[in-house]
CSV table of C-alpha atoms in Angstrom, one decimal:
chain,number,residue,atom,x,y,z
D,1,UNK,CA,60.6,62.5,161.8
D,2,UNK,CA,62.6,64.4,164.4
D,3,UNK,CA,62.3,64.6,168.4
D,4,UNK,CA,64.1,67.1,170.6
D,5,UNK,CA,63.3,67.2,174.3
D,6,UNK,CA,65.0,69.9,176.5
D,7,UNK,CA,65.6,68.6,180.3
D,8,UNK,CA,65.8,70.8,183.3
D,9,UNK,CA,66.2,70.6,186.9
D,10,UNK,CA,63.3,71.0,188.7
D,11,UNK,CA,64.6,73.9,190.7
D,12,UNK,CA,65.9,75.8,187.7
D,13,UNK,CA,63.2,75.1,184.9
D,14,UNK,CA,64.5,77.3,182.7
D,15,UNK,CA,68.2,76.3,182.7
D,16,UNK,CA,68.6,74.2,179.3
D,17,UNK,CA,71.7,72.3,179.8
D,18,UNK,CA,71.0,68.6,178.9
D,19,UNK,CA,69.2,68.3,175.3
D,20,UNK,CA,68.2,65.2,173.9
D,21,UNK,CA,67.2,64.6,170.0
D,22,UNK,CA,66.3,61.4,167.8
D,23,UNK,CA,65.6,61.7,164.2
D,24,UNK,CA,64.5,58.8,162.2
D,25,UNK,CA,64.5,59.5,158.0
D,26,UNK,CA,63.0,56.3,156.4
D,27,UNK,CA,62.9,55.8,152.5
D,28,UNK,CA,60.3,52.9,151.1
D,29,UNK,CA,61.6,52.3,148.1
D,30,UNK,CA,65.1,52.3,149.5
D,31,UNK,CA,65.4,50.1,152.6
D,32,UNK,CA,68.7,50.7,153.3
D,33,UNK,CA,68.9,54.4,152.8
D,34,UNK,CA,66.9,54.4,156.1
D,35,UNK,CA,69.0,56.2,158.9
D,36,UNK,CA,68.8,56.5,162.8
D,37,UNK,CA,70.2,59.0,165.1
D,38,UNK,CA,70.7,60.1,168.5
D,39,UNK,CA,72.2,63.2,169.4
D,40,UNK,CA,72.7,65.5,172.8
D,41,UNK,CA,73.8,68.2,174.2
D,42,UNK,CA,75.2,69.1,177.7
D,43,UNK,CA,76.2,72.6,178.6
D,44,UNK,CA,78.0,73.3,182.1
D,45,UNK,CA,77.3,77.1,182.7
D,46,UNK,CA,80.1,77.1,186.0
D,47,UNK,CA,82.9,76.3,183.3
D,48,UNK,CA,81.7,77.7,180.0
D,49,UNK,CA,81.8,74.5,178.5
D,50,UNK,CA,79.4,72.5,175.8
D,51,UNK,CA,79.5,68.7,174.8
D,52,UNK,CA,77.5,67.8,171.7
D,53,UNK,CA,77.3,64.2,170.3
D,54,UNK,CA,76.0,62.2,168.1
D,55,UNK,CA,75.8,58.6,167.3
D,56,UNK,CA,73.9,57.4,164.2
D,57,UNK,CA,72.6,53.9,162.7
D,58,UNK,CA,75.7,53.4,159.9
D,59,UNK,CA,77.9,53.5,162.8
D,60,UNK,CA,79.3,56.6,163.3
D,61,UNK,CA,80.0,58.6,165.8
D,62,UNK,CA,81.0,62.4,166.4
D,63,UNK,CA,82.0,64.9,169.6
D,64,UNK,CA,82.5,68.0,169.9
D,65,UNK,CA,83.4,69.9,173.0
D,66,UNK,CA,83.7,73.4,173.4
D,67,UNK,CA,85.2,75.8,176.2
D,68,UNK,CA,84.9,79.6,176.1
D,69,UNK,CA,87.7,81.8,178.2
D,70,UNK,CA,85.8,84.7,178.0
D,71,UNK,CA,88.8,86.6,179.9
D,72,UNK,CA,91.0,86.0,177.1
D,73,UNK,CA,88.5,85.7,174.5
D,74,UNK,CA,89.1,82.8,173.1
D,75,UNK,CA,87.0,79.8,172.5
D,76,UNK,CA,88.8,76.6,172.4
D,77,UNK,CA,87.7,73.2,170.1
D,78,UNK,CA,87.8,70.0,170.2
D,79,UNK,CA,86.1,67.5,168.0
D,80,UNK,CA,86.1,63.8,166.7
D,81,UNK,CA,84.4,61.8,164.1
D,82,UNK,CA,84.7,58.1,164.1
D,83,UNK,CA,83.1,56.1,161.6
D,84,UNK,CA,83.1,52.5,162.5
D,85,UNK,CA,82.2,51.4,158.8
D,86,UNK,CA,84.5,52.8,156.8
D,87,UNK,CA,87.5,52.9,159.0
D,88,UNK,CA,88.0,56.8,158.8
D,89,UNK,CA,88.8,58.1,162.3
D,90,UNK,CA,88.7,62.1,162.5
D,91,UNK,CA,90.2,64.6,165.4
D,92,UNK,CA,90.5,68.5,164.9
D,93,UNK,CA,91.7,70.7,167.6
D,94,UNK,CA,90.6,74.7,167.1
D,95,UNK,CA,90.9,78.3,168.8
D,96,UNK,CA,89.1,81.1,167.9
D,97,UNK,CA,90.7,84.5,169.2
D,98,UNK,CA,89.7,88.1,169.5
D,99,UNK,CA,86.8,90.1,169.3
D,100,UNK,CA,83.8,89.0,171.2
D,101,UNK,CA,82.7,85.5,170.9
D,102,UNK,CA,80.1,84.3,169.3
D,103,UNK,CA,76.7,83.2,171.5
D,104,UNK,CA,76.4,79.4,171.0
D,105,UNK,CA,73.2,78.9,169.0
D,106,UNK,CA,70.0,78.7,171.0
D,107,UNK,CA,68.2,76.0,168.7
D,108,UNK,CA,67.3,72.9,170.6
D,109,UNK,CA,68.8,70.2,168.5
D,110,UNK,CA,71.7,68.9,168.5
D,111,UNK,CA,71.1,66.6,165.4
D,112,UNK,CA,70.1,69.7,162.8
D,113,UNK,CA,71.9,68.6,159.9
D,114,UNK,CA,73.5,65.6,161.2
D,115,UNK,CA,71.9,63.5,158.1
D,116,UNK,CA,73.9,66.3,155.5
D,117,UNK,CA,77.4,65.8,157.3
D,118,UNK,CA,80.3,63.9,155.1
């Protein structure tokens, strides 16, 4: 089961830029395969900039923030993924360049596929 909730100002009702998500995935005959998750997303129009998170019930926990320089064209990347239980502690650092940049998807949450990520 999945929940995404879009939150608005009240003066600009139509301005997306905080999202909010839980997804809950529970297997009976598995106990422990049962997973958690909370994820959001917070875009600040003025500086052309996304966060997106995540933090999930086997302790792990990603970011990713984005920045467009539409003058330049490029679109600049940062991301982490820490995973508490295993130890493994991720960082990535990316640049897309030229042509026009891609429209940052539309869809509401910001856990859609976040139980299929290694």
């Amino acid at each position: 089961a999945s929940c995404t909730r879009a939150i608005a100002h009240p003066n600009t009702p139509n301005d997306e830029n905080v999202t909010v998500a839980a997804q809950l995935q529970l297997d009976t005959t598995n106990p422990e395969a049962s997973r958690a998750a909370l994820g959001y997303r917070l875009r600040f129009p003025e500086s052309n900039s996304v966060v997106k998170g995540t933090v999930d019930s086997l302790y792990r926990l990603s970011c990713t923030v984005e920045n467009d320089l539409e003058l330049l064209a490029v679109r600049s990347f940062f991301s982490s993924r820490l995973d508490f239980r295993t130890h493994t502690y991720k960082f990535g650092l990316g640049f897309t360049m030229g042509g026009e940049l891609p429209k940052p998807r539309r869809d509401n949450n910001p856990l859609l596929g976040a139980f299929n990520r290694r």
